[in-house]
Tab-separated table of C-alpha atoms and ligand atoms in Angstrom:
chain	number	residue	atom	x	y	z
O	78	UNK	CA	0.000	0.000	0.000
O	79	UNK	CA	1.334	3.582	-1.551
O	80	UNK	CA	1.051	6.102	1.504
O	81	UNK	CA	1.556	9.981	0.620
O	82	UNK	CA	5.166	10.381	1.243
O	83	UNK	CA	5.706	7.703	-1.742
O	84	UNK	CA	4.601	10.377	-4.541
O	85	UNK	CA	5.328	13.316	-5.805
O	86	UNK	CA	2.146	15.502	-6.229
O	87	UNK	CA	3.351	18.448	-7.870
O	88	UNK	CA	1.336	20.367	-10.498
O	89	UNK	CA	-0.824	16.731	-10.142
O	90	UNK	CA	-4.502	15.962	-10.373
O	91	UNK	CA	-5.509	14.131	-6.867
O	92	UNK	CA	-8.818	12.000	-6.534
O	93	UNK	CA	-8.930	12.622	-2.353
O	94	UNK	CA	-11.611	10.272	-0.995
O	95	UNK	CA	-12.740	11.694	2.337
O	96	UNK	CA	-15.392	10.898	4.696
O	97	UNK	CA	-17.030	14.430	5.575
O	98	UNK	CA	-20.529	12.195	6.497
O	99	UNK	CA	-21.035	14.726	9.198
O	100	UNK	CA	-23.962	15.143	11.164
O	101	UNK	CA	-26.444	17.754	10.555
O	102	UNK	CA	-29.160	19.416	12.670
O	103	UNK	CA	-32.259	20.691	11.335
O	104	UNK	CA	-31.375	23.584	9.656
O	105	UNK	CA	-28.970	21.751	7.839
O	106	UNK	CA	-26.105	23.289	9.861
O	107	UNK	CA	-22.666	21.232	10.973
O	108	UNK	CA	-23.348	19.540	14.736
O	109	UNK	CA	-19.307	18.721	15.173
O	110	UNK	CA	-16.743	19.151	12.411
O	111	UNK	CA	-14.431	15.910	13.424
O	112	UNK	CA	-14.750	14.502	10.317
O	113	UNK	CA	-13.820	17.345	8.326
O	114	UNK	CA	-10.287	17.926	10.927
O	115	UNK	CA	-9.581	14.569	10.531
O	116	UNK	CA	-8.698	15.008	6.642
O	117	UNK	CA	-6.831	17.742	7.091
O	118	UNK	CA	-3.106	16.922	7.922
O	119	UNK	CA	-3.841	14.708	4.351
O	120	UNK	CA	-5.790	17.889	2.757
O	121	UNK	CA	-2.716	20.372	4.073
O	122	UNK	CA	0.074	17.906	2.347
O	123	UNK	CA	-1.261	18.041	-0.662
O	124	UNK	CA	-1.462	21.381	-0.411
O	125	UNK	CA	1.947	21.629	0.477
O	126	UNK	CA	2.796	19.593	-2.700
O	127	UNK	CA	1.314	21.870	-4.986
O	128	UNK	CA	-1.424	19.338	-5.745
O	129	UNK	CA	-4.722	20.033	-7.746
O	130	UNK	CA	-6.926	18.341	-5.388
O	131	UNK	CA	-10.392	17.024	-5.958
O	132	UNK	CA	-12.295	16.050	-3.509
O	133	UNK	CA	-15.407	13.888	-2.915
O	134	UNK	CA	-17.301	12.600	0.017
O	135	UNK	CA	-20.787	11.045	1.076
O	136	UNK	CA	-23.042	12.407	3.274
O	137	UNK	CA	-26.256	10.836	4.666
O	138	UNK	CA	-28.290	8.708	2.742
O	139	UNK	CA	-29.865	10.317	0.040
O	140	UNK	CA	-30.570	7.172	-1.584
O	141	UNK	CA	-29.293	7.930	-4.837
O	142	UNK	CA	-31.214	10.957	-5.661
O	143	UNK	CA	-30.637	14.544	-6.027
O	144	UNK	CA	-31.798	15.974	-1.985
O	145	UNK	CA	-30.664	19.447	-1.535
O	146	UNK	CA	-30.523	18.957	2.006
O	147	UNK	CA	-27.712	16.576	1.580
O	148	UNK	CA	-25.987	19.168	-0.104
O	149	UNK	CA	-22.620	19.007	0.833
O	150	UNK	CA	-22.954	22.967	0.561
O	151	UNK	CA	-22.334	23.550	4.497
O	152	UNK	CA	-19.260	21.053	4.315
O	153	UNK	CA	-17.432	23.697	1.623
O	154	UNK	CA	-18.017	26.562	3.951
O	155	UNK	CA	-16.622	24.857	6.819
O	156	UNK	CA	-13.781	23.126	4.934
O	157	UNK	CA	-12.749	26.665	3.439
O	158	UNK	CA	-12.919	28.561	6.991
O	159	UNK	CA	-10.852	25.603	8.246
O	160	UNK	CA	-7.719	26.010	5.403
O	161	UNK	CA	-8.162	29.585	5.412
O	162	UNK	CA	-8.865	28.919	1.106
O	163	UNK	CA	-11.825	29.288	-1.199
O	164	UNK	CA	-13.393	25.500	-1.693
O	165	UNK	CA	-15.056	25.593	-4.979
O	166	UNK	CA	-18.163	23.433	-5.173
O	167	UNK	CA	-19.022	21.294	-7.859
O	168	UNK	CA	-22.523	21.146	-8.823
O	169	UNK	CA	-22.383	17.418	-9.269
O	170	UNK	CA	-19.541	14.458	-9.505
O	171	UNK	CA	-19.176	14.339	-13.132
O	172	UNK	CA	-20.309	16.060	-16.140
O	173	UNK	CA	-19.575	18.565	-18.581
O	174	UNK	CA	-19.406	21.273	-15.914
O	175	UNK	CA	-17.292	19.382	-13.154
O	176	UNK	CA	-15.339	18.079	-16.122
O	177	UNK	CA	-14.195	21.876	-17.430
O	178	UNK	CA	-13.777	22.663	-13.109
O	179	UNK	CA	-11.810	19.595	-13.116
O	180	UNK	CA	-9.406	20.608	-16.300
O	181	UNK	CA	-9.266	24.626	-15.151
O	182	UNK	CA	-7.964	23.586	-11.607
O	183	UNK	CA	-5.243	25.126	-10.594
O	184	UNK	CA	-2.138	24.217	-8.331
O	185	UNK	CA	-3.130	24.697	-4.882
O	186	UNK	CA	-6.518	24.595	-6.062
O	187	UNK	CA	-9.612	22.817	-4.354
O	188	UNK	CA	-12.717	21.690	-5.949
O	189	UNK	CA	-15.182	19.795	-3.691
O	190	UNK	CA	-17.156	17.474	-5.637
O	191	UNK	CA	-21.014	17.199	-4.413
O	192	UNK	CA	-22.373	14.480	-2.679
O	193	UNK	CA	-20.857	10.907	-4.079
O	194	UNK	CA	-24.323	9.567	-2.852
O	195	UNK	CA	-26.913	11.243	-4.818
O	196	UNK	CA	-25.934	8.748	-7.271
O	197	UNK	CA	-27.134	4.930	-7.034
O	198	UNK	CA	-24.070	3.939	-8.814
O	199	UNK	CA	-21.553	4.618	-6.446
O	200	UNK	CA	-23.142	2.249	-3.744
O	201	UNK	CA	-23.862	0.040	-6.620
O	202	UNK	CA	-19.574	0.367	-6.912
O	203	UNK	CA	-20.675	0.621	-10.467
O	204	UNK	CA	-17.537	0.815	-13.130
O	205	UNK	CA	-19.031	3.252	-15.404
O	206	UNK	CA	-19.594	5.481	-12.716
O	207	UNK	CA	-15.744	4.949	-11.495
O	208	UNK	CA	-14.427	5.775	-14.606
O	209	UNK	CA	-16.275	9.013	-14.450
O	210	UNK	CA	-14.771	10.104	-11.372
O	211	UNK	CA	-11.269	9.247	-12.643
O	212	UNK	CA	-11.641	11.072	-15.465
O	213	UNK	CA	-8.541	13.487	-15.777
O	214	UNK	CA	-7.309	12.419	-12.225
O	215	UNK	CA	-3.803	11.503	-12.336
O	216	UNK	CA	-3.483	9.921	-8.128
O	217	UNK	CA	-6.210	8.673	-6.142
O	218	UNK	CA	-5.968	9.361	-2.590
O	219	UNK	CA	-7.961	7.464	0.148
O	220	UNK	CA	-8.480	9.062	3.219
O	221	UNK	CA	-11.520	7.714	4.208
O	222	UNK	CA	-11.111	5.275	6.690
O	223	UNK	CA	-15.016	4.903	7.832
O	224	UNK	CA	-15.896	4.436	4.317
O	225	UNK	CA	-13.296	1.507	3.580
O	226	UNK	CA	-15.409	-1.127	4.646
O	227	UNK	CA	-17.874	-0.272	1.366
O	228	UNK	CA	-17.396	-1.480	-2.324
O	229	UNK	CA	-18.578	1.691	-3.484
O	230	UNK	CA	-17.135	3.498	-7.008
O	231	UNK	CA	-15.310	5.878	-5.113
O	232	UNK	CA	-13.859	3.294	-2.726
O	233	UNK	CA	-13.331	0.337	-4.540
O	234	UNK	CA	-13.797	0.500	-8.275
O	235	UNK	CA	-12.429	3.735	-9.062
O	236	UNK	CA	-8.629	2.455	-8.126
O	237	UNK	CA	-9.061	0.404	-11.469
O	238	UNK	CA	-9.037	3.406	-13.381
O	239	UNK	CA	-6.245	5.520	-11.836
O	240	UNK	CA	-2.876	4.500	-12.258
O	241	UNK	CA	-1.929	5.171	-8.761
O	242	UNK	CA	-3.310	4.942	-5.508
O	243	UNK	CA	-2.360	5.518	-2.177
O	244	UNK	CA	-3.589	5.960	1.943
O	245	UNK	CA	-4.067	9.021	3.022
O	246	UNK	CA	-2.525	9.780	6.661
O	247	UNK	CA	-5.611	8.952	8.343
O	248	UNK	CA	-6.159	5.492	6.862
O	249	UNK	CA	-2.314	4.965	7.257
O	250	UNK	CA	-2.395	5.675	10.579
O	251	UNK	CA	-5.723	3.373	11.050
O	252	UNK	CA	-4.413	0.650	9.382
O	253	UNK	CA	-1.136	0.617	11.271
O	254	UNK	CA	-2.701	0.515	14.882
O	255	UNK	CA	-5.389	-2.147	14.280
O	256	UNK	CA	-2.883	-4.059	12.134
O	257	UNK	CA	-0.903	-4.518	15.734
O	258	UNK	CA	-3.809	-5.958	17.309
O	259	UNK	CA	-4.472	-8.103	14.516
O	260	UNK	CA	-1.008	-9.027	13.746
O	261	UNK	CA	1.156	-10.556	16.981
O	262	UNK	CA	-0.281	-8.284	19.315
O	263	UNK	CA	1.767	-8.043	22.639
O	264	UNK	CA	0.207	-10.655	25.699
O	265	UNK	CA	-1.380	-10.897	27.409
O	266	UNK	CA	-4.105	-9.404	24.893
O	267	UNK	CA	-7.249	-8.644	26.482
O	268	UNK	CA	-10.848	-7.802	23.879
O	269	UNK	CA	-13.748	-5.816	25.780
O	270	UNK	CA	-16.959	-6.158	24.370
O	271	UNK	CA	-20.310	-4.506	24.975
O	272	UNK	CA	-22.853	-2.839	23.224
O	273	UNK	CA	-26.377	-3.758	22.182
O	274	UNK	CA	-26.055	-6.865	19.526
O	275	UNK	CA	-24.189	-10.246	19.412
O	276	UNK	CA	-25.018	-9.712	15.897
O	277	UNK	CA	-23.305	-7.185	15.073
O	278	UNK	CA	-20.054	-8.340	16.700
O	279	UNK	CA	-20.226	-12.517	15.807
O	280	UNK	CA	-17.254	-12.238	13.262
O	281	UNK	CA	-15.127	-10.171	16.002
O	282	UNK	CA	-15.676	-12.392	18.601
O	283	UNK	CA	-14.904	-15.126	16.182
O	284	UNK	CA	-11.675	-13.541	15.395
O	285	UNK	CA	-10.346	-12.388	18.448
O	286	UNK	CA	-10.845	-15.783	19.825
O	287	UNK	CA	-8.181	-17.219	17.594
O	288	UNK	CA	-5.928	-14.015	19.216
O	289	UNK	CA	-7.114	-12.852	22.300
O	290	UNK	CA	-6.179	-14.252	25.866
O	291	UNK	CA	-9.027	-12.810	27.905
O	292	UNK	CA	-12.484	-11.840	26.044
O	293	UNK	CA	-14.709	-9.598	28.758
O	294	UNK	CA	-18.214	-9.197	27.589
O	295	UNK	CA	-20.687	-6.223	28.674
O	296	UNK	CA	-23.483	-4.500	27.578
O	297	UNK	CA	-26.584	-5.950	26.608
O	298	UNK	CA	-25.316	-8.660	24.497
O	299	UNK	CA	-24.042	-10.614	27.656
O	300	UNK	CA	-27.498	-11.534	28.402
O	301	UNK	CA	-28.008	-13.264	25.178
O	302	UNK	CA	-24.603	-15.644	26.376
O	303	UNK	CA	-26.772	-16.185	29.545
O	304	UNK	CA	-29.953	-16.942	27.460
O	305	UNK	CA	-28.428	-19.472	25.732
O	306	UNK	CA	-27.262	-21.572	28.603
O	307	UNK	CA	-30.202	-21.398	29.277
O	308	UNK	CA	-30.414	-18.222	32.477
O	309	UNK	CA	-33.660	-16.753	32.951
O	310	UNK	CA	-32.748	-12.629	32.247
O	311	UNK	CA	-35.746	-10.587	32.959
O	312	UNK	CA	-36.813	-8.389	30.011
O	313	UNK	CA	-33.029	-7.994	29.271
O	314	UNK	CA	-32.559	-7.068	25.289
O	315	UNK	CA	-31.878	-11.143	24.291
O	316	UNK	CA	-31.491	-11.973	20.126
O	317	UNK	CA	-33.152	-15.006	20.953
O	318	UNK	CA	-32.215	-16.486	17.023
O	319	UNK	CA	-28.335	-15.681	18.095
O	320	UNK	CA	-28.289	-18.329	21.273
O	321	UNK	CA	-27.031	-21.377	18.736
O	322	UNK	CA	-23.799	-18.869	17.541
O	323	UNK	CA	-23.419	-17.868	21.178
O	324	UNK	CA	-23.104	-21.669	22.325
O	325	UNK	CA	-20.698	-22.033	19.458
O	326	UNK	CA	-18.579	-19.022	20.860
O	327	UNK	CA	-18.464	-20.942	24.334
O	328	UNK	CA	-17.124	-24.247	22.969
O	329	UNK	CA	-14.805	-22.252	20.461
O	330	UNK	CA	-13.614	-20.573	23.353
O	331	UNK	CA	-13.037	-23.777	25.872
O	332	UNK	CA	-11.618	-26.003	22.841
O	333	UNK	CA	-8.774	-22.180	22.388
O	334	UNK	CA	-8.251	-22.092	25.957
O	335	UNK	CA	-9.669	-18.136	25.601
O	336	UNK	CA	-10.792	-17.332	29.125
O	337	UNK	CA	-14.268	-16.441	28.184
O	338	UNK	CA	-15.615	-13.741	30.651
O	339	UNK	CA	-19.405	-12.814	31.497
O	340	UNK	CA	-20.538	-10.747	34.281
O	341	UNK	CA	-20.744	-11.730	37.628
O	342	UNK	CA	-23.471	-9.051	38.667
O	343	UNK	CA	-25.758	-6.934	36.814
O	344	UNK	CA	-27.668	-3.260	37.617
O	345	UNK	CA	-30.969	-3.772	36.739
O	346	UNK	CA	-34.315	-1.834	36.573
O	347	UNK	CA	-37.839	-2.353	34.874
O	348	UNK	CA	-36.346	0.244	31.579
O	349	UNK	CA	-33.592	2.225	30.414
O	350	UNK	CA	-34.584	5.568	32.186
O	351	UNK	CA	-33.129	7.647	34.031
O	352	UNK	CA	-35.821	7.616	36.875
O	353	UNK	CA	-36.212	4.248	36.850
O	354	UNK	CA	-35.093	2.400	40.039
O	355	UNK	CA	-31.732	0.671	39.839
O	356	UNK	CA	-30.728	-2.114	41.763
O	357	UNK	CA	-27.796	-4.658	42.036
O	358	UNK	CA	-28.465	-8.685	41.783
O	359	UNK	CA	-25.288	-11.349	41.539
O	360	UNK	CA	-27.165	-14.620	40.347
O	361	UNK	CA	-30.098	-15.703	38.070
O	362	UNK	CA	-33.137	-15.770	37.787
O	363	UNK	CA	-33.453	-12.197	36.478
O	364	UNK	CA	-37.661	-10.865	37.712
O	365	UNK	CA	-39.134	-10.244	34.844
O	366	UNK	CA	-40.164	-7.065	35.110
O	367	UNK	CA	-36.653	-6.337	35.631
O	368	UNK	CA	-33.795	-5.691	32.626
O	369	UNK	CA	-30.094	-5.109	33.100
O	370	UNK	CA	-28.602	-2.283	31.857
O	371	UNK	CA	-24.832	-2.244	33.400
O	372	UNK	CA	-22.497	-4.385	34.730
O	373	UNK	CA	-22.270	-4.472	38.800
O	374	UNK	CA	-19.351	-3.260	41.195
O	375	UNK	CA	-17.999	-6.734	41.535
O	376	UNK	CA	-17.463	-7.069	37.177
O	377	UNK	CA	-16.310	-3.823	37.414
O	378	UNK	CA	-13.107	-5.473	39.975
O	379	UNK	CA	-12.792	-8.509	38.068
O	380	UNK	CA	-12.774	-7.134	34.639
O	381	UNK	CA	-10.077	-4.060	35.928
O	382	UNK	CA	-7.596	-6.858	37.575
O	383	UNK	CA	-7.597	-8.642	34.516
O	384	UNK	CA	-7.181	-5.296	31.937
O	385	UNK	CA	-4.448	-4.503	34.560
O	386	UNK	CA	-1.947	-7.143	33.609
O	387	UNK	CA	-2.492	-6.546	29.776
O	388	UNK	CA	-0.290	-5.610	27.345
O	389	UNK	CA	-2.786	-5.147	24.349
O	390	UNK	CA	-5.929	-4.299	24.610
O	391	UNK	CA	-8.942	-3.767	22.166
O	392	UNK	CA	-12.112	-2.529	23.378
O	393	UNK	CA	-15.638	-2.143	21.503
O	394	UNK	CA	-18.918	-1.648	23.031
O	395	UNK	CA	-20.207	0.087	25.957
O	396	UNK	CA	-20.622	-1.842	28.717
O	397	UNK	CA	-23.638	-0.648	30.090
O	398	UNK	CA	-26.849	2.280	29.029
O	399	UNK	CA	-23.941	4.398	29.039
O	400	UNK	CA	-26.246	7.231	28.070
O	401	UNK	CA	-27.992	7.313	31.112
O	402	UNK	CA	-26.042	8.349	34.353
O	403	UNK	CA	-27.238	5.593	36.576
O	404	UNK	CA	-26.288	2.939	33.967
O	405	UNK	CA	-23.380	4.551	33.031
O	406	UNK	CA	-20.821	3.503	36.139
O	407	UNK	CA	-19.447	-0.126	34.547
O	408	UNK	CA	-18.602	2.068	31.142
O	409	UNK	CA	-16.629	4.702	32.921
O	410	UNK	CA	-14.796	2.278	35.295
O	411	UNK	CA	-13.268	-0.085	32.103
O	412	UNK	CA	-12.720	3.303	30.143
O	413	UNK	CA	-10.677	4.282	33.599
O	414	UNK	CA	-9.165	0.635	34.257
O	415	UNK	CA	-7.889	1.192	30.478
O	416	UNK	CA	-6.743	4.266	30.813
O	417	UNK	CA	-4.814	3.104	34.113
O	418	UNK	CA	-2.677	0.453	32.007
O	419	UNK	CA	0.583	1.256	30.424
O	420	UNK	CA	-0.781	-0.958	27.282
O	421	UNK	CA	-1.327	-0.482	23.619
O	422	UNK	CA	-4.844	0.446	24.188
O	423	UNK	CA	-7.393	0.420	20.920
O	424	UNK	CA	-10.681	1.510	20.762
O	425	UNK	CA	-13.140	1.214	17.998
O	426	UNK	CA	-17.160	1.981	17.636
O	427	UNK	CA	-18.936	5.261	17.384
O	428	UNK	CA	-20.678	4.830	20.701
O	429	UNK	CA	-17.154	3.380	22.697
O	430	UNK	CA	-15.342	6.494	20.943
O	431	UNK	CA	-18.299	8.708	22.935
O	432	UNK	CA	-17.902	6.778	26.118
O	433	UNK	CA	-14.423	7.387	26.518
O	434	UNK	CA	-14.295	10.888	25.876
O	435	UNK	CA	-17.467	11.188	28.019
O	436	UNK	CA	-15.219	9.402	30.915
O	437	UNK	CA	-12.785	12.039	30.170
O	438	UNK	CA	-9.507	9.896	29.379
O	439	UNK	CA	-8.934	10.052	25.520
O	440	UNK	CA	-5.804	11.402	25.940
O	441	UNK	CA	-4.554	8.083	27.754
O	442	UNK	CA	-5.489	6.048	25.427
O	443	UNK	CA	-3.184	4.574	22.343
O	444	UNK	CA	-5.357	5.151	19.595
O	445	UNK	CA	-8.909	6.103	18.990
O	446	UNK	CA	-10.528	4.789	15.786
O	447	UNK	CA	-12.185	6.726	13.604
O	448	UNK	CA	-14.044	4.034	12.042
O	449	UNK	CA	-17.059	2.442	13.413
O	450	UNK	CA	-18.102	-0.209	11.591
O	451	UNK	CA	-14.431	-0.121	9.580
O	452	UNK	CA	-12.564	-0.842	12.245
O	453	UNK	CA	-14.700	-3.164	13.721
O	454	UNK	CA	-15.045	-5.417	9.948
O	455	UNK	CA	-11.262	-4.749	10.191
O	456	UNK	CA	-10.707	-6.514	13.363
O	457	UNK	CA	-13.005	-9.311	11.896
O	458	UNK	CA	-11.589	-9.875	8.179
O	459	UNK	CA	-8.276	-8.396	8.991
O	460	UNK	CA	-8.765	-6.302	5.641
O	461	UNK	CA	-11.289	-4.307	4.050
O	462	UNK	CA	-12.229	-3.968	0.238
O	463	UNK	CA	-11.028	-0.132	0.727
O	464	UNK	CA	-7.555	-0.872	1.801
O	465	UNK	CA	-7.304	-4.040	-0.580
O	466	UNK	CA	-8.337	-1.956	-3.514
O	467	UNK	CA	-5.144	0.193	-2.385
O	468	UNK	CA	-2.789	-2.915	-2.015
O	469	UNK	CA	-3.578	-4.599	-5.355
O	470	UNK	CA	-2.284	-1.480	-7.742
D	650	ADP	P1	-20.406	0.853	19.284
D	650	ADP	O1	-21.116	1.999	18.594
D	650	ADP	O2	-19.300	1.333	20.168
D	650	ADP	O3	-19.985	-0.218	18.328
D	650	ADP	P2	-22.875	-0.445	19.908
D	650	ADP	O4	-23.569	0.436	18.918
D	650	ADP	O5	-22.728	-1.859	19.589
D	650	ADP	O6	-21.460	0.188	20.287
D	650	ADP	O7	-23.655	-0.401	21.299
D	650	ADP	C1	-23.930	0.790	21.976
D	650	ADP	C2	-25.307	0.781	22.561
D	650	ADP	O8	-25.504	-0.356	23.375
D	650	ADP	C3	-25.524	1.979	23.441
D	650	ADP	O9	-26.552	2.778	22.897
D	650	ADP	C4	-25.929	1.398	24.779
D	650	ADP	O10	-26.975	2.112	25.420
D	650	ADP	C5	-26.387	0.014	24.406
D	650	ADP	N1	-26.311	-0.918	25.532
D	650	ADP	C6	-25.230	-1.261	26.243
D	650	ADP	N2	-25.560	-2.112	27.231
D	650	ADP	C7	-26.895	-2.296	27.166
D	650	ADP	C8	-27.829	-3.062	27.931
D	650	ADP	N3	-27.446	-3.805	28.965
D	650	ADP	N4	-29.129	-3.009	27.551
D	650	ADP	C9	-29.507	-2.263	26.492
D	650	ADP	N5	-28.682	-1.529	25.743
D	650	ADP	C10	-27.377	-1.541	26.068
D	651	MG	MG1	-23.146	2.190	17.862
């Protein structure tokens, strides 16, 4: 994989892939602005280098179709006050007119293309559609790590009509520190995992198992583990159709040696609100009137001796309604415990990421993904069609 410093970009035409997906509020103004930062040591390089730079981005999910409030009209405002440099906007990806803005770019020059998404074809990672976007661009930068887990045109498919491609400083940088917990990662290696769905996390927990010492699971999908052996858990959130691949995670686990870890104590209450009455059980069953919604004090001790010894750790998922102050307790504590370790410390997820800036430690932690899903299909596959698209040229 090409990274920046690999290519000269003088007086050259650059394709940079970003993920400005940033949230809006009603009026169709910019919430937070992360995304936009988080291109910009890549954006000021090529600046640096005298680069023509074009660049193009999603945002929302307009399906496809033209939606003027998906413009990404507020994004090339914010982008230009942030570079202190006029941001011209395209009035579409391709075309006659983005074609001719394309050509009459100058060094130094940036034209932001509209949003990638009001086109079909670009989820649809349609070649056509790639070769559009390539048209006159002489490097193809990817900089959009959150977007790398998609076979879209502008992820994927476009690299096939560029001669060269490369990472952009942010996907460099992401692929580097999950690449050391996927690759001979320092032990002991303890995983954390929370959040609300075994689903969602079956191929991580499949993966780490083959790589992790110590798994600790939290959050709501702990209670699915104890469904399926069978624990009566109140109205605690259960994917009733994922108890067979939870089973399977306990005898993969015992047959690895993986010391599989479930809560020992749970706060419960009869819903996730924040004037709902919160107490703490340590066995089974669960009322059922009753839910749990964080992990108790005596997880909370367990869980931090066992992060303590670690040398690697990777943690996705909240470990309790972290939203909610009463529920919140188990979260902070593991974000803390972390932050207490002198290991390479990983975290991944868009509601983790929240959690441990909420808990105030960010700074003590190794590295903070940007990706979400990315880096969590990244710790699964140990690749994604993004960065592979970037390896084969
Ligand atoms: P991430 O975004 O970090 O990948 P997830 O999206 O998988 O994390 O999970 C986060 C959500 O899980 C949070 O909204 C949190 O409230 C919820 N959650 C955690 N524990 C529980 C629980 N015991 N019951 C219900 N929801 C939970
Ligand atoms: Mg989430």
């Amino acid at each position: 994989m090409l990274s920046l410093k690999d290519l000269d970009f003088k007086g050259k035409r650059v394709f940079l892939r970003v993920d400005f997906n940033v949230p809006l509020d009603e009026e169709g103004n910019i919430r937070d602005d992360t995304r936009i930062k988080a291109a910009l040591p890549t954006l000021n390089y090529l600046l640096e280098q005298n680069s023509k730079i074009i660049i193009a981005s999603h945002l929302g999910r307009p399906k496809g179709k033209y939606n003027p409030k998906l413009s990404l009209k507020p994004v090339a405002k914010r982008l230009s006050e942030l570079i202190s440099k006029e941001v011209i906007l395209a009035p579409n990806v391709f075309g006659d007119e983005v074609d001719r803005l394309k050509k009459e770019l100058k060094k130094n020059q940036v034209l932001l293309l509209e949003n990638l998404r009001f086109h079909a074809e670009e989820t649809d990672n349609d070649p056509d559609f790639a070769r559009k976007l390539a048209y006159e661009i002489d490097y193809y930068v990817n900089d959009a790590f959150g977007a790398c887990h998609r076979s879209h045109a502008s992820v994927v498919a476009i690299t096939q009509y560029v001669k060269i491609s490369a990472a952009g400083f942010l996907v460099k940088k992401e692929v580097d520190y999950l690449s050391k917990a996927i690759h001979s990662p320092q032990k002991p290696y303890i995983a954390i995992l929370g959040g609300a769905k075994v689903s969602d996390k079956i191929p991580v927990i499949e993966n780490l198992l083959n790589k992790a010492d110590d798994i600790l699971i939290g959050g709501a999908m702990a209670y699915t583990f104890f469904r399926a052996q069978g624990y009566d858990v109140g109205h605690s959130l259960v994917e009733e159709d994922k108890k067979d691949l939870a089973l399977k995670v306990f005898e993969t686990a015992k047959e690895k040696q993986i010391n599989f870890h479930l809560p020992s104590d749970y706060i419960v209450a009869p819903e996730a609100a924040p004037d709902a009455k919160a107490q703490t059980l340590d066995s089974f069953p669960i009322p059922s009137d009753l839910m749990a919604l964080d992990i108790g004090p005596k997880t909370v001790e367990k869980y931090t001796e066992i992060i303590t010894k670690a040398k690697t750790i990777f943690w996705n998922g909240p470990m309790g309604v972290f939203e909610i102050e009463k529920f919140s307790q188990g979260t902070k504590k593991i974000a803390i415990a972390i932050a207490n370790t002198e290991a390479l410390s990983i975290i991944g997820g868009g509601d983790s990421v929240a959690a441990v800036y909420k808990a105030g430690i960010s700074e003590k932690i190794s590295f903070i993904s940007t990706g979400g899903g990315a880096s969590l299909e990244f710790i699964a596959n140990e690749t994604l069609p993004g960065i592979e698209a970037l390896t084969e040229k």
